[in-house]
Coordinates of C-alpha atoms in Angstrom, one line a residue:
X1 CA 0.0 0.0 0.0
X2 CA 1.2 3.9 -0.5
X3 CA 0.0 6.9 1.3
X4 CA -0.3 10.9 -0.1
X5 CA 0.9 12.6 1.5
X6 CA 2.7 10.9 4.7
X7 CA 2.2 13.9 6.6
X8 CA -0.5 16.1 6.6
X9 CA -2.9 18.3 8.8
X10 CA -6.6 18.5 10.0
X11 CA -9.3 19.0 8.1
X12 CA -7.3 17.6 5.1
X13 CA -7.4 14.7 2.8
X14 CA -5.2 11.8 2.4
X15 CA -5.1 9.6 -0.4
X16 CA -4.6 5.5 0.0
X17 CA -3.3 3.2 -2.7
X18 CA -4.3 -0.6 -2.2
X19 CA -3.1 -3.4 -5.0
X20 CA -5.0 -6.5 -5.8
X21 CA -2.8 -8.7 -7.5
X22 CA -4.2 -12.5 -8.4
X23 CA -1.3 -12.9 -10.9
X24 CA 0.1 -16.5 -9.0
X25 CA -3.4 -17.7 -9.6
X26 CA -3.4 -20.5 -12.6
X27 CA -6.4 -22.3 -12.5
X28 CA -8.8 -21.2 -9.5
X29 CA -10.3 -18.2 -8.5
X30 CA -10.5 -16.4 -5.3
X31 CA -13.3 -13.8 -3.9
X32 CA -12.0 -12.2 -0.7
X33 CA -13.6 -10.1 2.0
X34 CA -12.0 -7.0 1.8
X35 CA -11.3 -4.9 4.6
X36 CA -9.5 -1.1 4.7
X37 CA -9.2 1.7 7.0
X38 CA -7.4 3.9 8.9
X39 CA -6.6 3.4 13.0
X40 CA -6.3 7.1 14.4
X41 CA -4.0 7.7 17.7
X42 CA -7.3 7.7 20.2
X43 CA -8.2 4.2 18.7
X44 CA -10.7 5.2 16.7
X45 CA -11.3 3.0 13.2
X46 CA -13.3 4.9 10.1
X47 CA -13.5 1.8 7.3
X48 CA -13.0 3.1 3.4
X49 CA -13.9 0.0 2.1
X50 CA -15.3 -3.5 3.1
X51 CA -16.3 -5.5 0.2
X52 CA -15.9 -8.7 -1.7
X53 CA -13.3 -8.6 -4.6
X54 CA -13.6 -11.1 -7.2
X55 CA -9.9 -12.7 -8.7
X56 CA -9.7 -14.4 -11.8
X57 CA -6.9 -17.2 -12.8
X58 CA -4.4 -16.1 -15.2
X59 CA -5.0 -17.6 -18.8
X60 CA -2.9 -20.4 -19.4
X61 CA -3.3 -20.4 -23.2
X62 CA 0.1 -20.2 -25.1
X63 CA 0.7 -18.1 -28.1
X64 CA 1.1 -19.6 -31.5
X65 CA 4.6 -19.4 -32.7
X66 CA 5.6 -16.0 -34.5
X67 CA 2.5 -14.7 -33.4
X68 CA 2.0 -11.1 -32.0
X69 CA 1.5 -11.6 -28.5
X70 CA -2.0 -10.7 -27.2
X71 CA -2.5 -8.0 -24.3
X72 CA -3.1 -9.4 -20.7
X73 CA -4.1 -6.8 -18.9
X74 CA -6.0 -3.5 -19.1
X75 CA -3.3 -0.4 -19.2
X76 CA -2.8 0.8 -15.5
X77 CA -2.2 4.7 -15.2
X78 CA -0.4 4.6 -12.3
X79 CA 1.1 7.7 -11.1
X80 CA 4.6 7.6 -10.5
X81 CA 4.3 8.9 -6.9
X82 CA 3.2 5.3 -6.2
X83 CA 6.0 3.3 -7.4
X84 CA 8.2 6.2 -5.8
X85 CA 6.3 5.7 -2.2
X86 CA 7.2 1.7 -2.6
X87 CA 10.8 2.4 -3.2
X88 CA 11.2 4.6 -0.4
X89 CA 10.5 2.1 2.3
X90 CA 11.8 -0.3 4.4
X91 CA 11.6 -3.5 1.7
X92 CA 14.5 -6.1 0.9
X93 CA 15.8 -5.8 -2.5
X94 CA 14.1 -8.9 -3.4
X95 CA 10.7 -7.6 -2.1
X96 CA 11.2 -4.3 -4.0
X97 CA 11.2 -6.5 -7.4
X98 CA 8.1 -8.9 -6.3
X99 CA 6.6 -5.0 -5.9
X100 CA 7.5 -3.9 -9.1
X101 CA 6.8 -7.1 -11.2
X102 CA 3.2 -6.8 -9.7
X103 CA 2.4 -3.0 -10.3
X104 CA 1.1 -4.1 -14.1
X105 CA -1.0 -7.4 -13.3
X106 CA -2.5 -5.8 -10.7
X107 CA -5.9 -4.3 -9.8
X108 CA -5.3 -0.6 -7.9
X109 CA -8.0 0.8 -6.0
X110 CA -7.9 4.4 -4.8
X111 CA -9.4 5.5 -0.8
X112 CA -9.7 9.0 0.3
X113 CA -9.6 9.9 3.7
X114 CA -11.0 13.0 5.4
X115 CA -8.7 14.1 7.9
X116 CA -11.3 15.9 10.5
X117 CA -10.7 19.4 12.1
X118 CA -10.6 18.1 15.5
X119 CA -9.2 15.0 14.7
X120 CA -6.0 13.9 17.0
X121 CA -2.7 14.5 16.5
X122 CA 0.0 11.9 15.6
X123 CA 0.3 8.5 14.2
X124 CA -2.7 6.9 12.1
X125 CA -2.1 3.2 11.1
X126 CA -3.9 1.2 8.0
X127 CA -5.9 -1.5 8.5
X128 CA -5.3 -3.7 5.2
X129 CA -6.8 -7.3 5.4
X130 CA -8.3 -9.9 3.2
X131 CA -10.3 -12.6 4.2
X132 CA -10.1 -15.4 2.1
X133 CA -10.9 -19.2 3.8
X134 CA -11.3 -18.5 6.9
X135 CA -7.7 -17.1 6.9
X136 CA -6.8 -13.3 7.0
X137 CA -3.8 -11.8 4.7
X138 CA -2.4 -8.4 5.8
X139 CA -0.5 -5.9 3.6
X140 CA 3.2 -7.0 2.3
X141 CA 3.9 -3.1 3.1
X142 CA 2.8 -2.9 6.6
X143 CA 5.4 -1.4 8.4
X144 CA 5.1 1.5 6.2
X145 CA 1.2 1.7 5.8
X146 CA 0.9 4.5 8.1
X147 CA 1.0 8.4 8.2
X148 CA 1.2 11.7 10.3
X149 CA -1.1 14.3 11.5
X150 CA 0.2 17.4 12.4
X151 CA 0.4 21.0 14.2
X152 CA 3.3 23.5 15.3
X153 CA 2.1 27.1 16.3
X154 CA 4.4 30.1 17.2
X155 CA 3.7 30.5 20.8
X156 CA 5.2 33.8 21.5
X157 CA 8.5 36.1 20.8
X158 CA 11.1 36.9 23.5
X159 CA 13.1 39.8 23.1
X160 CA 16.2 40.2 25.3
X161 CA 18.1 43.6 24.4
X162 CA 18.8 43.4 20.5
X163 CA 18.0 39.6 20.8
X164 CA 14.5 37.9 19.7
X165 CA 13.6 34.2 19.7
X166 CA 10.6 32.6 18.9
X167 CA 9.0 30.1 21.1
X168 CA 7.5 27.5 18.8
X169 CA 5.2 24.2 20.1
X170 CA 4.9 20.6 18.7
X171 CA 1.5 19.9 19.2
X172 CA 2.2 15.8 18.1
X173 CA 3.0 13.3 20.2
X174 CA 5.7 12.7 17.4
X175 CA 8.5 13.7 16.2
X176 CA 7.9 16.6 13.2
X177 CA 10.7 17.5 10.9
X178 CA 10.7 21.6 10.5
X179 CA 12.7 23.6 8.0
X180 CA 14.1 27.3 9.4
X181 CA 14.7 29.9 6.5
X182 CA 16.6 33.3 7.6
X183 CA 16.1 35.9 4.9
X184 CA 18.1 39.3 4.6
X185 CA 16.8 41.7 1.8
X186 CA 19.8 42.6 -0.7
X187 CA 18.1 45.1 -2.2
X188 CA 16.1 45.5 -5.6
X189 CA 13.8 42.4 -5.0
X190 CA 16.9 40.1 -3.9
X191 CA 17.6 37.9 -1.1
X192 CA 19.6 36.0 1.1
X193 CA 18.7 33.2 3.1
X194 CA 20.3 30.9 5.4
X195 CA 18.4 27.4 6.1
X196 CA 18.2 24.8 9.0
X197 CA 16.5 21.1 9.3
X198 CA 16.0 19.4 12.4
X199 CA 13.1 17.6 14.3
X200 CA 11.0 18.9 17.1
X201 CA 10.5 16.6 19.8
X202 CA 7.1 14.9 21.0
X203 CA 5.3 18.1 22.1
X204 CA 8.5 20.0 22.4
X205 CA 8.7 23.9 23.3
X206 CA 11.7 25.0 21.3
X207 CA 13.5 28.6 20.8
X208 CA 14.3 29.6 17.6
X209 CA 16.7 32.5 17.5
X210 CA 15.1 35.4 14.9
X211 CA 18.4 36.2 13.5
X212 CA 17.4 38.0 10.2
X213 CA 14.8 40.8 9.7
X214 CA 12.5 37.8 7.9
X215 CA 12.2 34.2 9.6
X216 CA 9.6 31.4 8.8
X217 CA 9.5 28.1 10.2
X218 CA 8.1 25.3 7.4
X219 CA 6.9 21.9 8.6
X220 CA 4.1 19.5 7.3
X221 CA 6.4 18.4 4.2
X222 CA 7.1 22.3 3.8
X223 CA 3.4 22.9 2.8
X224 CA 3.0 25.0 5.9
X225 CA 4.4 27.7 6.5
X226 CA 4.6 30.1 9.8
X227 CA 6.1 33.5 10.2
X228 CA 8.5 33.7 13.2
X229 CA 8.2 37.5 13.8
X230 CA 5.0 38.3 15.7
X231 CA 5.1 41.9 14.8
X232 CA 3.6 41.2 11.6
X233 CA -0.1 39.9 12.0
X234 CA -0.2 40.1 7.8
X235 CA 1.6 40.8 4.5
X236 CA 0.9 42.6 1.4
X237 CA 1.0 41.1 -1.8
X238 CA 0.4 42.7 -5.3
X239 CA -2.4 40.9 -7.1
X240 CA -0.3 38.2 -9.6
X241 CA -3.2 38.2 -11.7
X242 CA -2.9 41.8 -13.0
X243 CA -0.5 43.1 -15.6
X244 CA 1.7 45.7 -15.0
X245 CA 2.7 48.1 -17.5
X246 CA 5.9 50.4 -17.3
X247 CA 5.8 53.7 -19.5
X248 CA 8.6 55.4 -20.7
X249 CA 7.2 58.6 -19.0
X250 CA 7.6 57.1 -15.6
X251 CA 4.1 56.1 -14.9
X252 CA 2.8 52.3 -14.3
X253 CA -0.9 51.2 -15.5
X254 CA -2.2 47.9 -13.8
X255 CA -4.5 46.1 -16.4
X256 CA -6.7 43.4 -15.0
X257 CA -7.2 40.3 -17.6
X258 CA -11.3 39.9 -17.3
X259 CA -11.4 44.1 -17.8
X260 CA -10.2 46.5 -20.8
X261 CA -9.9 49.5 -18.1
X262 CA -6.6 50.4 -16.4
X263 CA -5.4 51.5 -13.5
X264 CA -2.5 54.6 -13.5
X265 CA -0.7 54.7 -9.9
X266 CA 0.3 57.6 -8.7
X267 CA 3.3 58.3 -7.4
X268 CA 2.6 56.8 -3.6
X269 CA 0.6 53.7 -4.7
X270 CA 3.2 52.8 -7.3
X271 CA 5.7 52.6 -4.5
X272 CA 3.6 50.8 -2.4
X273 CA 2.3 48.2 -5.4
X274 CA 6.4 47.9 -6.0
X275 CA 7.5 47.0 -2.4
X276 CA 3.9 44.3 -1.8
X277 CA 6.2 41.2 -2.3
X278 CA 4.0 38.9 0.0
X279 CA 6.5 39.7 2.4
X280 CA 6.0 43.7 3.5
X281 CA 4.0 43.4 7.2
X282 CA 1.0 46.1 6.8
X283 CA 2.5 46.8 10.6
X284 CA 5.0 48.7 9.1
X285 CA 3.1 51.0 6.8
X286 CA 2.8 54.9 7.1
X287 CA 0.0 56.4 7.6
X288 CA 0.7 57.7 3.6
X289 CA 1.3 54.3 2.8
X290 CA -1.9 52.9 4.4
X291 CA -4.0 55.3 2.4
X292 CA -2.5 53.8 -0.4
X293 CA -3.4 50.0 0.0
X294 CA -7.2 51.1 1.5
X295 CA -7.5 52.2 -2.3
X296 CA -5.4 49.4 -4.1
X297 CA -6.8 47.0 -2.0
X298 CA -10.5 48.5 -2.5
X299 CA -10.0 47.7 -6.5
X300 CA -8.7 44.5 -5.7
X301 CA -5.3 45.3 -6.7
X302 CA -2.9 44.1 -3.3
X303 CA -3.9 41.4 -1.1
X304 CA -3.2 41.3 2.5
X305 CA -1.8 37.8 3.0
X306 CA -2.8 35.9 6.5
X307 CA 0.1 32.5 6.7

């Protein structure tokens, strides 16, 4: 089995791959009961599927000699994140190949699970069994067939003189990898950044030292991402949907696509619309400057950006 993402958050959805290969059957057929779902941490069990699945023997027909050989199976679009999840687990070499050589004569079902807003954090198990006989068959990939739920929050700054660190919080009961970028404007658009990797511990309080004037803290596969600095409540960010125009005069039109009107910035709003880079905190606008984004952001022109 194969899991999409591996880590995610509440009130998200996760994506599980299940193969049904009868390709060692010759001349019988099988018609298992079916079972898959997902344990959470608390215990709780919400099924995806429970159903028979009918398996057919292979043929064992022979072709006739210098004969075009006839198709076996139906073409299987399988997305390449799936044979990438089975080669980045825990498998013997010879258990990697068994995996591969089954990918094409076998039947691939697809379950989505609904991660719920208040669901727990941590580690969520798959429940993968076929009944077949009276016997019950569990997933070759088991001791990869699970996934992570989770939450870190910035609890609060600490300044200390010239000094500032952030206090963030695991909320898991597991271990969650975070990513630290540092960025230091250059100047005209450009930046520097310096990055660290580590985990947070099981519902570990950890300081993070703010050492640039920009610091964000990505976890969740880096699909989340938290500013460090507190100061900043939200950022401005021109709209990437509208055109800008630069005349040789000096003056800058915005043109929106689904409009034929434009908009000429004056002097105050063009400086504004230049510095919104998704990264200028509103916090640190004059009171000129926030006169300017009440009327870009009026016509829909800069966005102010909530992480």
């Amino acid at each position: 089995m194969s899991i999409f993402p591996k880590r995610t958050v509440r009130n998200s959805v996760v994506t599980i791959h299940w193969n049904f290969n009868t390709a060692h059957l010759t001349d019988v057929h099988v018609f298992p009961y079916v079972r898959i779902g997902v344990k959470a941490p608390d215990g709780k069990i919400t099924m995806l599927f429970e159903d028979h699945v009918l398996g057919l023997p292979e043929s064992d027909e022979q072709p006739q000699p210098n004969a075009k050989p006839s198709l076996k199976y139906l073409n299987k679009n399988l997305p390449l994140l799936v044979i990438a999840e089975y080669l980045s687990g825990q498998h013997q070499r010879e258990k990697l190949i068994e995996i591969l050589q089954n990918i094409q004569s076998g039947r691939h079902y697809y379950f989505s699970y609904q991660v719920p807003e208040d669901a727990p954090l941590g580690k969520y198990t798959l429940i993968s069994e076929v009944h077949s006989g009276g016997e019950i068959r569990h997933s070759k990939t088991a001791k990869d067939d699970f996934f992570f739920v989770e939450k870190v929050s910035v609890k609060d700054e600490e300044k200390s003189g010239e000094d500032s660190k952030a206090i963030v919080v695991n909320h898991s009961p597991e271990k969650t990898p975070v990513k630290i970028v540092s960025c230091t404007p250059t100047g005209a658009g450009k930046m520097k950044t310096h990055i660290e990797v580590f985990e947070l511990g099981e519902n570990e309080e950890k300081a993070i030292s703010l050492n640039s004037p920009l610091n964000f803290l990505l976890y969740n596969e880096e699909r989340e991402v938290l500013p460090l600095q507190q100061s900043a409540s939200a950022y401005l960010l021109r709209n990437q949907r509208v055109l800008e125009l630069n005349k040789n005069d000096g003056n800058t039109y915005l043109l929106k696509k689904d409009k034929e009107e434009a908009y000429k910035l004056t002097p105050g709003a063009q400086s504004l619309w230049s510095k919104s880079d998704g990264l200028l905190p509103k916090s640190k606008l004059s009171e000129e400057e926030l006169e300017a984004f009440e009327e870009l952001s009026s016509e829909g022109l800069i966005h102010s950006i909530d992480f």
